[in-house]
Short mmCIF file of C-alpha atoms in Angstrom, two decimals:
data_model
loop_
_atom_site.label_atom_id
_atom_site.label_comp_id
_atom_site.label_asym_id
_atom_site.label_seq_id
_atom_site.Cartn_x
_atom_site.Cartn_y
_atom_site.Cartn_z
CA UNK A 1 0.03 0.12 -0.10
CA UNK A 2 2.29 2.63 -1.33
CA UNK A 3 1.90 6.10 0.52
CA UNK A 4 0.42 4.73 3.82
CA UNK A 5 3.98 4.19 5.30
CA UNK A 6 4.16 8.13 5.55
CA UNK A 7 0.99 7.97 7.71
CA UNK A 8 1.92 6.16 10.96
CA UNK A 9 -0.95 4.82 12.99
CA UNK A 10 -1.61 6.54 16.37
CA UNK A 11 -0.09 3.81 18.46
CA UNK A 12 3.29 4.35 16.50
CA UNK A 13 3.34 7.95 17.46
CA UNK A 14 3.07 7.42 21.35
CA UNK A 15 5.69 8.74 23.34
CA UNK A 16 5.81 7.88 27.15
CA UNK A 17 4.58 10.79 29.36
CA UNK A 18 3.23 12.92 26.30
CA UNK A 19 -0.43 13.93 27.11
CA UNK A 20 -3.25 15.57 25.19
CA UNK A 21 -4.79 17.62 28.04
CA UNK A 22 -3.72 19.88 30.92
CA UNK A 23 -5.42 18.97 34.25
CA UNK A 24 -6.03 21.60 36.82
CA UNK A 25 -4.25 21.08 40.23
CA UNK A 26 -6.34 18.99 42.61
CA UNK A 27 -8.57 21.42 44.83
CA UNK A 28 -10.41 18.33 46.56
CA UNK A 29 -9.03 15.60 48.96
CA UNK A 30 -7.47 12.85 46.94
CA UNK A 31 -9.80 9.61 46.98
CA UNK A 32 -8.24 6.33 47.54
CA UNK A 33 -7.99 4.00 44.59
CA UNK A 34 -9.91 0.76 44.45
CA UNK A 35 -8.71 -2.46 45.70
CA UNK A 36 -5.40 -3.59 43.67
CA UNK A 37 -7.16 -6.50 42.48
CA UNK A 38 -9.65 -4.57 40.63
CA UNK A 39 -6.83 -2.46 38.93
CA UNK A 40 -4.99 -3.35 35.75
CA UNK A 41 -1.36 -2.71 35.52
CA UNK A 42 -1.21 -2.66 31.50
CA UNK A 43 -3.39 -0.08 29.54
CA UNK A 44 -1.18 0.35 26.37
CA UNK A 45 -3.08 3.47 25.13
CA UNK A 46 -1.27 5.87 22.80
CA UNK A 47 0.26 8.76 24.56
CA UNK A 48 0.00 11.57 22.22
CA UNK A 49 -0.67 15.35 22.14
CA UNK A 50 -3.69 17.08 21.23
CA UNK A 51 -1.86 18.22 18.02
CA UNK A 52 -1.17 14.66 17.20
CA UNK A 53 -4.31 13.36 17.62
CA UNK A 54 -6.34 16.05 15.53
CA UNK A 55 -3.81 15.81 12.89
CA UNK A 56 -4.18 12.03 12.71
CA UNK A 57 -8.00 11.86 12.80
CA UNK A 58 -8.04 14.77 10.22
CA UNK A 59 -5.84 13.08 7.87
CA UNK A 60 -8.16 9.95 8.03
CA UNK A 61 -11.21 11.96 7.32
CA UNK A 62 -9.20 13.24 4.00
CA UNK A 63 -9.26 9.48 2.85
CA UNK A 64 -13.22 9.29 2.81
CA UNK A 65 -15.24 10.36 -0.11
CA UNK A 66 -18.55 11.74 0.65
CA UNK A 67 -21.50 13.38 -0.82
CA UNK A 68 -20.35 16.68 0.30
CA UNK A 69 -17.11 16.04 -1.73
CA UNK A 70 -18.71 15.19 -4.98
CA UNK A 71 -21.02 13.00 -7.26
CA UNK A 72 -22.03 9.68 -5.50
CA UNK A 73 -24.02 7.60 -8.11
CA UNK A 74 -24.38 4.69 -5.62
CA UNK A 75 -27.70 2.95 -7.15
CA UNK A 76 -30.39 1.77 -4.90
CA UNK A 77 -28.55 3.65 -1.86
CA UNK A 78 -29.69 6.99 -3.15
CA UNK A 79 -26.50 8.87 -1.94
CA UNK A 80 -27.69 12.57 -2.49
CA UNK A 81 -26.85 15.94 -1.13
CA UNK A 82 -29.24 17.44 1.41
CA UNK A 83 -29.89 20.67 3.05
CA UNK A 84 -27.74 21.30 6.27
CA UNK A 85 -30.32 23.06 8.12
CA UNK A 86 -32.21 19.66 8.63
CA UNK A 87 -29.46 18.80 10.85
CA UNK A 88 -29.50 22.26 12.64
CA UNK A 89 -33.15 21.59 13.26
CA UNK A 90 -32.63 17.88 14.55
CA UNK A 91 -30.11 19.43 16.94
CA UNK A 92 -32.40 22.01 18.64
CA UNK A 93 -32.58 21.17 22.27
CA UNK A 94 -36.50 20.65 22.02
CA UNK A 95 -35.88 17.88 19.86
CA UNK A 96 -32.35 16.78 20.68
CA UNK A 97 -32.89 16.49 24.45
CA UNK A 98 -36.12 14.85 24.74
CA UNK A 99 -36.41 11.45 26.32
CA UNK A 100 -38.63 8.53 24.83
CA UNK A 101 -39.69 7.70 28.59
CA UNK A 102 -40.72 11.46 29.19
CA UNK A 103 -44.61 11.86 30.08
CA UNK A 104 -46.66 12.79 26.99
CA UNK A 105 -47.75 16.05 28.32
CA UNK A 106 -44.18 17.23 28.52
CA UNK A 107 -43.44 16.21 24.71
CA UNK A 108 -46.56 17.58 22.95
CA UNK A 109 -44.43 19.30 20.40
CA UNK A 110 -42.60 16.22 19.30
CA UNK A 111 -45.68 14.06 19.24
CA UNK A 112 -47.38 16.64 17.02
CA UNK A 113 -44.51 16.54 14.53
CA UNK A 114 -44.65 12.66 14.57
CA UNK A 115 -48.46 12.77 14.17
CA UNK A 116 -48.17 15.12 11.25
CA UNK A 117 -45.40 13.06 9.58
CA UNK A 118 -47.53 9.99 9.65
CA UNK A 119 -50.38 11.82 8.07
CA UNK A 120 -48.10 13.38 5.37
CA UNK A 121 -46.54 10.08 4.52
CA UNK A 122 -49.68 8.38 4.29
CA UNK A 123 -51.10 11.05 2.07
CA UNK A 124 -47.94 11.07 -0.31
CA UNK A 125 -48.32 7.07 -0.54
CA UNK A 126 -52.09 7.11 -0.90
CA UNK A 127 -52.48 4.93 2.33
CA UNK A 128 -54.85 4.93 5.19
CA UNK A 129 -52.11 5.23 8.03
CA UNK A 130 -48.60 4.85 8.59
CA UNK A 131 -46.15 3.99 11.31
CA UNK A 132 -42.94 5.59 12.04
CA UNK A 133 -41.62 2.66 14.26
CA UNK A 134 -39.17 0.79 11.77
CA UNK A 135 -35.57 1.91 12.35
CA UNK A 136 -34.35 1.42 8.59
CA UNK A 137 -35.71 0.05 4.98
CA UNK A 138 -35.22 -3.68 5.98
CA UNK A 139 -36.63 -3.31 9.39
CA UNK A 140 -39.61 -1.64 7.62
CA UNK A 141 -39.95 -4.63 5.24
CA UNK A 142 -39.70 -7.10 8.32
CA UNK A 143 -42.86 -5.06 9.91
CA UNK A 144 -44.78 -5.07 6.67
CA UNK A 145 -44.50 -8.80 6.20
CA UNK A 146 -45.34 -9.59 9.76
CA UNK A 147 -48.46 -7.41 9.36
CA UNK A 148 -49.28 -9.39 6.11
CA UNK A 149 -48.88 -12.63 8.23
CA UNK A 150 -51.05 -11.32 11.10
CA UNK A 151 -53.63 -10.44 8.65
CA UNK A 152 -53.77 -13.82 7.30
CA UNK A 153 -53.88 -15.50 10.66
CA UNK A 154 -56.56 -13.21 11.97
CA UNK A 155 -58.66 -14.52 9.36
CA UNK A 156 -58.17 -18.25 9.96
CA UNK A 157 -56.22 -18.42 6.79
CA UNK A 158 -53.22 -20.33 7.75
CA UNK A 159 -52.74 -22.14 4.28
CA UNK A 160 -50.80 -19.10 2.80
CA UNK A 161 -46.98 -20.16 3.24
CA UNK A 162 -45.40 -18.48 0.19
CA UNK A 163 -44.32 -15.09 -0.85
CA UNK A 164 -43.66 -14.10 -4.41
CA UNK A 165 -40.76 -11.86 -5.33
CA UNK A 166 -39.36 -10.90 -8.91
CA UNK A 167 -35.92 -11.81 -9.68
CA UNK A 168 -34.97 -8.23 -9.73
CA UNK A 169 -36.03 -7.68 -6.16
CA UNK A 170 -33.76 -6.58 -3.37
CA UNK A 171 -31.94 -9.13 -1.51
CA UNK A 172 -33.67 -8.10 1.56
CA UNK A 173 -37.15 -9.02 0.33
CA UNK A 174 -36.72 -12.79 0.09
CA UNK A 175 -34.76 -12.66 3.29
CA UNK A 176 -37.71 -10.82 4.96
CA UNK A 177 -40.16 -13.44 3.85
CA UNK A 178 -38.15 -16.25 4.75
CA UNK A 179 -37.51 -14.61 8.31
CA UNK A 180 -41.30 -14.43 8.65
CA UNK A 181 -41.65 -18.08 8.03
CA UNK A 182 -42.57 -17.99 4.36
CA UNK A 183 -41.17 -19.86 1.60
CA UNK A 184 -40.02 -17.61 -1.25
CA UNK A 185 -40.89 -18.00 -5.02
CA UNK A 186 -39.21 -16.26 -7.71
CA UNK A 187 -41.13 -14.55 -10.49
CA UNK A 188 -38.94 -13.98 -13.46
CA UNK A 189 -38.90 -10.67 -15.66
CA UNK A 190 -39.89 -10.76 -19.39
CA UNK A 191 -37.76 -9.55 -22.26
CA UNK A 192 -38.64 -5.80 -21.34
CA UNK A 193 -37.53 -6.03 -17.75
CA UNK A 194 -41.22 -6.18 -16.51
CA UNK A 195 -42.80 -8.81 -14.64
CA UNK A 196 -43.52 -12.10 -16.57
CA UNK A 197 -47.37 -12.07 -16.22
CA UNK A 198 -47.73 -15.90 -17.20
CA UNK A 199 -45.11 -16.56 -14.59
CA UNK A 200 -46.92 -14.83 -12.05
CA UNK A 201 -50.19 -16.31 -13.01
CA UNK A 202 -48.85 -19.85 -12.46
CA UNK A 203 -47.49 -18.84 -9.06
CA UNK A 204 -50.69 -17.68 -7.64
CA UNK A 205 -52.88 -20.11 -5.43
CA UNK A 206 -54.43 -20.81 -2.24
CA UNK A 207 -51.06 -20.68 -0.52
CA UNK A 208 -49.81 -17.60 -1.54
CA UNK A 209 -49.76 -14.88 1.09
CA UNK A 210 -48.49 -12.06 -1.24
CA UNK A 211 -46.18 -10.46 -3.40
CA UNK A 212 -43.16 -8.23 -2.57
CA UNK A 213 -42.56 -5.78 -5.43
CA UNK A 214 -40.30 -2.56 -5.98
CA UNK A 215 -41.79 0.11 -8.01
CA UNK A 216 -39.93 1.48 -10.03
CA UNK A 217 -38.09 -1.83 -10.35
CA UNK A 218 -34.41 -2.36 -9.59
CA UNK A 219 -33.96 -2.32 -13.21
CA UNK A 220 -35.10 1.56 -12.99
CA UNK A 221 -38.26 0.49 -14.94
CA UNK A 222 -41.83 1.37 -14.17
CA UNK A 223 -44.07 -1.70 -14.94
CA UNK A 224 -46.82 -0.59 -17.11
CA UNK A 225 -48.85 -3.81 -15.89
CA UNK A 226 -48.61 -2.84 -12.15
CA UNK A 227 -52.46 -2.56 -11.76
CA UNK A 228 -52.87 -5.85 -13.66
CA UNK A 229 -50.43 -7.34 -11.15
CA UNK A 230 -51.81 -5.97 -7.92
CA UNK A 231 -55.25 -7.21 -9.15
CA UNK A 232 -54.14 -10.84 -9.87
CA UNK A 233 -52.74 -10.97 -6.41
CA UNK A 234 -55.85 -9.80 -4.84
CA UNK A 235 -58.04 -12.00 -6.59
CA UNK A 236 -55.83 -14.81 -5.39
CA UNK A 237 -56.34 -13.62 -1.83
CA UNK A 238 -52.94 -12.28 -1.44
CA UNK A 239 -51.72 -8.81 -0.40
CA UNK A 240 -49.25 -6.46 -2.15
CA UNK A 241 -46.15 -5.47 -0.27
CA UNK A 242 -44.23 -2.33 -2.04
CA UNK A 243 -40.59 -1.92 -1.45
CA UNK A 244 -40.26 1.77 -1.43
CA UNK A 245 -36.49 2.09 -1.78
CA UNK A 246 -36.95 3.72 -5.29
CA UNK A 247 -39.88 6.19 -4.11
CA UNK A 248 -37.98 9.29 -5.05
CA UNK A 249 -38.78 8.43 -8.70
CA UNK A 250 -42.55 8.97 -8.17
CA UNK A 251 -42.77 11.43 -5.35
CA UNK A 252 -45.91 13.27 -5.77
CA UNK A 253 -46.79 11.72 -8.96
CA UNK A 254 -48.01 8.27 -8.05
CA UNK A 255 -49.80 7.15 -5.15
CA UNK A 256 -49.03 3.57 -4.62
CA UNK A 257 -52.40 2.86 -2.74
CA UNK A 258 -54.18 3.94 -5.80
CA UNK A 259 -52.34 1.15 -7.71
CA UNK A 260 -53.37 -1.45 -5.35
CA UNK A 261 -50.62 -1.81 -2.86
CA UNK A 262 -51.50 -2.87 0.64
CA UNK A 263 -48.43 -1.92 2.54
CA UNK A 264 -45.32 0.22 1.62
CA UNK A 265 -42.13 0.78 3.36
CA UNK A 266 -40.31 4.07 2.68
CA UNK A 267 -36.63 5.09 3.36
CA UNK A 268 -36.88 8.45 4.99
CA UNK A 269 -33.11 8.60 5.23
CA UNK A 270 -32.62 8.67 1.73
CA UNK A 271 -35.81 9.41 -0.19
CA UNK A 272 -36.58 12.75 1.85
CA UNK A 273 -32.91 13.60 3.53
CA UNK A 274 -29.90 12.31 5.08
CA UNK A 275 -27.95 9.84 2.88
CA UNK A 276 -28.06 6.19 3.21
CA UNK A 277 -24.84 4.57 4.27
CA UNK A 278 -21.89 5.86 6.15
CA UNK A 279 -22.91 4.38 9.53
CA UNK A 280 -25.79 6.94 10.20
CA UNK A 281 -29.34 5.87 11.52
CA UNK A 282 -31.89 5.08 9.19
CA UNK A 283 -35.59 5.26 9.38
CA UNK A 284 -38.12 3.02 7.30
CA UNK A 285 -41.77 3.83 8.17
CA UNK A 286 -44.58 1.72 6.75
CA UNK A 287 -47.85 2.93 5.43
CA UNK A 288 -51.03 0.86 5.21
CA UNK A 289 -54.29 0.41 3.54
CA UNK A 290 -57.48 -0.09 5.46
CA UNK A 291 -57.07 -3.91 5.89
CA UNK A 292 -53.83 -3.74 7.63
CA UNK A 293 -54.44 -0.40 9.72
CA UNK A 294 -55.47 -2.50 12.75
CA UNK A 295 -52.16 -4.27 12.74
CA UNK A 296 -49.67 -1.46 12.69
CA UNK A 297 -46.90 -1.76 15.18
CA UNK A 298 -47.06 0.23 18.54
CA UNK A 299 -46.62 2.83 19.92
CA UNK A 300 -48.71 4.68 17.13
CA UNK A 301 -49.41 8.66 17.76
CA UNK A 302 -52.95 9.59 17.73
CA UNK A 303 -54.56 13.08 17.95
CA UNK A 304 -57.23 13.53 20.56
CA UNK A 305 -59.69 16.49 20.95
CA UNK A 306 -62.11 16.78 23.96
CA UNK A 307 -63.52 19.07 26.75
CA UNK A 308 -59.86 19.29 27.88
CA UNK A 309 -58.72 20.65 24.77
CA UNK A 310 -56.29 19.12 22.09
CA UNK A 311 -53.51 16.71 22.67
CA UNK A 312 -51.45 13.98 21.05
CA UNK A 313 -51.24 10.50 22.52
CA UNK A 314 -49.69 6.97 21.95
CA UNK A 315 -51.98 4.22 21.18
CA UNK A 316 -52.04 0.61 20.46
CA UNK A 317 -53.71 -0.25 17.31
CA UNK A 318 -56.71 -2.90 17.84
CA UNK A 319 -54.66 -5.69 16.42
CA UNK A 320 -51.32 -4.44 16.53
CA UNK A 321 -48.23 -6.98 16.01
CA UNK A 322 -46.78 -5.32 18.82
CA UNK A 323 -43.52 -3.40 19.60
CA UNK A 324 -40.81 -3.76 16.75
CA UNK A 325 -38.07 -1.80 18.69
CA UNK A 326 -37.65 -0.23 21.95
CA UNK A 327 -39.08 3.31 21.62
CA UNK A 328 -40.83 5.17 18.60
CA UNK A 329 -38.33 4.90 15.81
CA UNK A 330 -35.24 7.12 15.01
CA UNK A 331 -36.55 10.31 16.04
CA UNK A 332 -33.73 12.39 14.64
CA UNK A 333 -34.55 11.18 11.05
CA UNK A 334 -38.20 11.90 11.69
CA UNK A 335 -37.27 15.55 12.19
CA UNK A 336 -35.16 15.88 9.12
CA UNK A 337 -37.74 14.30 6.91
CA UNK A 338 -40.40 16.45 8.25
CA UNK A 339 -38.41 19.24 7.44
CA UNK A 340 -37.72 18.13 3.89
CA UNK A 341 -41.29 17.66 3.32
CA UNK A 342 -42.59 20.85 4.79
CA UNK A 343 -39.75 22.79 3.03
CA UNK A 344 -40.49 21.53 -0.65
CA UNK A 345 -44.36 21.01 -0.23
CA UNK A 346 -46.38 19.18 -2.91
CA UNK A 347 -44.97 21.13 -5.82
CA UNK A 348 -41.21 20.60 -4.50
CA UNK A 349 -41.91 16.95 -4.15
CA UNK A 350 -43.10 16.46 -7.60
CA UNK A 351 -40.00 18.22 -8.88
CA UNK A 352 -37.70 15.96 -7.02
CA UNK A 353 -39.04 13.25 -9.04
CA UNK A 354 -38.89 15.03 -12.34
CA UNK A 355 -35.34 15.92 -11.83
CA UNK A 356 -34.29 12.41 -10.67
CA UNK A 357 -36.12 10.93 -13.75
CA UNK A 358 -34.75 13.69 -16.03
CA UNK A 359 -31.07 13.30 -14.65
CA UNK A 360 -31.18 9.34 -15.38
CA UNK A 361 -32.43 9.52 -18.65
CA UNK A 362 -29.96 12.28 -19.68
CA UNK A 363 -27.22 9.85 -18.40
CA UNK A 364 -28.98 6.97 -20.54
CA UNK A 365 -28.98 9.00 -23.64
CA UNK A 366 -25.45 10.04 -23.47
CA UNK A 367 -23.83 6.75 -22.26
CA UNK A 368 -25.96 4.14 -24.38
CA UNK A 369 -23.79 4.25 -27.46
CA UNK A 370 -20.58 3.44 -25.30
CA UNK A 371 -22.14 0.87 -22.92
CA UNK A 372 -24.66 -1.78 -23.51
CA UNK A 373 -28.27 -0.86 -22.53
CA UNK A 374 -30.06 -4.12 -21.73
CA UNK A 375 -33.41 -2.54 -21.74
CA UNK A 376 -33.61 0.27 -24.21
CA UNK A 377 -36.56 2.13 -23.08
CA UNK A 378 -37.22 5.39 -20.83
CA UNK A 379 -35.83 4.53 -17.44
CA UNK A 380 -37.03 6.13 -14.31
CA UNK A 381 -34.65 7.47 -11.44
CA UNK A 382 -31.58 5.29 -12.40
CA UNK A 383 -30.11 3.78 -15.57
CA UNK A 384 -28.81 0.24 -15.67
CA UNK A 385 -25.76 -0.20 -18.04
CA UNK A 386 -24.07 -3.43 -18.78
CA UNK A 387 -20.25 -3.58 -19.21
CA UNK A 388 -20.81 -6.77 -21.46
CA UNK A 389 -19.20 -4.88 -24.30
CA UNK A 390 -16.02 -4.09 -22.49
CA UNK A 391 -15.81 -7.58 -21.09
CA UNK A 392 -15.08 -8.81 -24.50
CA UNK A 393 -11.78 -6.84 -24.19
CA UNK A 394 -10.93 -8.24 -20.70
CA UNK A 395 -12.52 -5.32 -18.86
CA UNK A 396 -15.03 -5.98 -16.12
CA UNK A 397 -17.66 -3.85 -14.48
CA UNK A 398 -15.40 -3.78 -11.43
CA UNK A 399 -12.61 -2.39 -13.43
CA UNK A 400 -14.78 0.22 -14.81
CA UNK A 401 -15.93 1.28 -11.15
CA UNK A 402 -12.44 1.35 -9.91
CA UNK A 403 -11.05 3.52 -12.63
CA UNK A 404 -13.99 5.92 -12.04
CA UNK A 405 -12.18 6.55 -8.63
CA UNK A 406 -8.95 7.90 -10.42
CA UNK A 407 -11.46 10.37 -12.41
CA UNK A 408 -12.73 11.47 -9.12
CA UNK A 409 -16.01 9.62 -8.91
CA UNK A 410 -17.46 7.36 -6.38
CA UNK A 411 -18.13 3.98 -8.32
CA UNK A 412 -21.84 3.05 -8.89
CA UNK A 413 -23.42 0.18 -7.63
CA UNK A 414 -22.20 -3.12 -9.44
CA UNK A 415 -23.51 -6.55 -10.39
CA UNK A 416 -27.07 -5.67 -9.24
CA UNK A 417 -29.65 -6.37 -10.52
CA UNK A 418 -28.51 -10.07 -10.84
CA UNK A 419 -30.28 -10.36 -13.98
CA UNK A 420 -27.83 -8.18 -15.96
CA UNK A 421 -24.77 -9.33 -16.78
CA UNK A 422 -21.86 -7.15 -15.85
CA UNK A 423 -24.62 -4.44 -14.46
CA UNK A 424 -23.65 -0.89 -13.65
CA UNK A 425 -26.60 0.66 -11.80
CA UNK A 426 -26.15 4.57 -12.06
CA UNK A 427 -28.58 6.79 -9.99
CA UNK A 428 -27.77 10.44 -10.36
CA UNK A 429 -30.55 11.44 -8.06
CA UNK A 430 -32.22 15.01 -8.13
CA UNK A 431 -29.64 16.76 -6.73
CA UNK A 432 -26.93 16.86 -9.24
CA UNK A 433 -26.33 19.63 -11.80
CA UNK A 434 -25.98 19.06 -15.56
CA UNK A 435 -22.19 20.25 -15.25
CA UNK A 436 -21.66 17.35 -12.90
CA UNK A 437 -23.55 14.87 -14.95
CA UNK A 438 -21.42 15.91 -17.94
CA UNK A 439 -18.43 15.49 -15.86
CA UNK A 440 -19.36 12.02 -15.08
CA UNK A 441 -20.24 11.17 -18.79
CA UNK A 442 -16.82 12.33 -20.08
CA UNK A 443 -15.30 10.11 -17.45
CA UNK A 444 -17.25 7.22 -18.42
CA UNK A 445 -16.66 7.74 -22.04
CA UNK A 446 -12.92 8.07 -21.57
CA UNK A 447 -13.08 4.95 -19.60
CA UNK A 448 -14.79 3.32 -22.47
CA UNK A 449 -12.22 4.32 -24.94
CA UNK A 450 -9.42 3.16 -22.64
CA UNK A 451 -11.07 -0.27 -22.54
CA UNK A 452 -10.81 -0.38 -26.22
CA UNK A 453 -7.20 1.21 -26.83
CA UNK A 454 -5.28 0.20 -23.35
CA UNK A 455 -7.34 -2.13 -21.33
CA UNK A 456 -4.68 -2.92 -18.79
CA UNK A 457 -4.89 0.76 -17.42
CA UNK A 458 -8.67 -0.02 -16.59
CA UNK A 459 -7.98 -3.54 -15.36
CA UNK A 460 -5.33 -2.04 -13.14
CA UNK A 461 -7.14 0.72 -11.46
CA UNK A 462 -7.23 2.79 -9.17
CA UNK A 463 -3.85 4.38 -9.71
CA UNK A 464 -4.22 7.60 -7.83
CA UNK A 465 -6.07 6.34 -4.64
CA UNK A 466 -4.24 5.70 -1.30
CA UNK A 467 -4.87 2.22 -1.71
CA UNK A 468 -5.06 0.42 -5.14
CA UNK A 469 -6.49 -2.80 -5.83
CA UNK A 470 -7.02 -5.19 -3.05
CA UNK A 471 -7.94 -8.84 -2.53
CA UNK A 472 -11.43 -7.73 -1.49
CA UNK A 473 -12.62 -11.21 -0.25
CA UNK A 474 -9.42 -11.65 1.80
CA UNK A 475 -9.37 -7.88 3.08
CA UNK A 476 -12.78 -8.55 4.35
CA UNK A 477 -12.39 -11.97 5.91
CA UNK A 478 -8.90 -11.39 7.27
CA UNK A 479 -8.62 -7.76 8.01
CA UNK A 480 -5.03 -6.19 9.03
CA UNK A 481 -5.86 -4.95 12.36
CA UNK A 482 -3.56 -4.04 14.98
CA UNK A 483 -4.10 -2.24 18.15
CA UNK A 484 -0.43 -2.33 19.50
CA UNK A 485 2.69 -0.56 18.31
CA UNK A 486 4.59 -2.13 15.62
CA UNK A 487 7.15 -4.42 17.17
#
């Protein structure tokens, strides 16, 4: 790893007796130490100055690539820039210092915000009600399928043991169904990337509990048969679960409830604000139609008006599946999403979807002559390209992604969806300018030329990163970790 030798680890900078703070003289009686048996005589922590430690972590931070630094076309994770004032609002004492165990009468403002966010999400999705409890997208999926199972059981229909999922589904969909005790049946896509209706029909039956489907799909396509799909599932007695990971493509344009969806999860942290990934908390509220409203998890926020005035209270829905977490969801994420929706309003949310789709189709139009386009039709918020053309020259999707690092861009998602050979999933989001998109296009075109003229320069990329090509499997399974000075 050339270059890293110039950056010694913190423990290698340690000097005996060096400290990072100045402690004032003791002005209280000295307390005796605990018994010797409770003390350790070896605690080899680095002894460094404040200057050492600030420089060390500042240098580390500069090795990161973030959404604040540049374009981050990371497909289904929707890494987009978000207004910083949302973070400032979430840090206000009235939000940041409330405790989930406080009496309801002392947190009426926080409960009002949660209630109004529930109502707004239900309206955006065309649903009857929403719950803010799920902590992330996959948690929202689990919550939704738990409600589907509870619905069938409550009706005495215990024959329904299988969940359908398209072959382009996020991996969390079949994993969720399996965790809830269902058998997963995969429904293939047709030649246009839509759900194969004949295969769907063949999968329906009295043992089918429901269908999990993403709209737009992970292929970046809006299935024009979606209402026929939901109607067929309903006629067979099943429910339709909507994976809302791609909601930013249809915000303010389409209400999933009107298309026949019974339950939908949304990723507040990426659709509305706060980029996904990076270790930050998520939030995956679920919205439901009339049939599943009694099964929402608890606690649910309700608005009451009586002779004592108005107030907001926690309630337990009639047939609730119960608690799915310790408290009421990731509150800080709820505040940020509330800010985002209130800031943009209905016209602004529609503009989000329009710009996300426009940006993706702009990339499609400019790159389709250089890369294989597996589904040659208008896309939604993301465009799926294939490096199959470059593969013939010995250059894989992974190589192209690594080479993008040299051009100053974060790589897109690779090899997903699984149904596309050498897939490159590029999602520009609504936040990028045409100048940024043009710069990305020029980089992709340059890499395509390199793949033809000098493929080795692509295969051996990145050349400008602090760390070049790794054996990623070995790096993940046998990480080079050290907590002691090098001997």
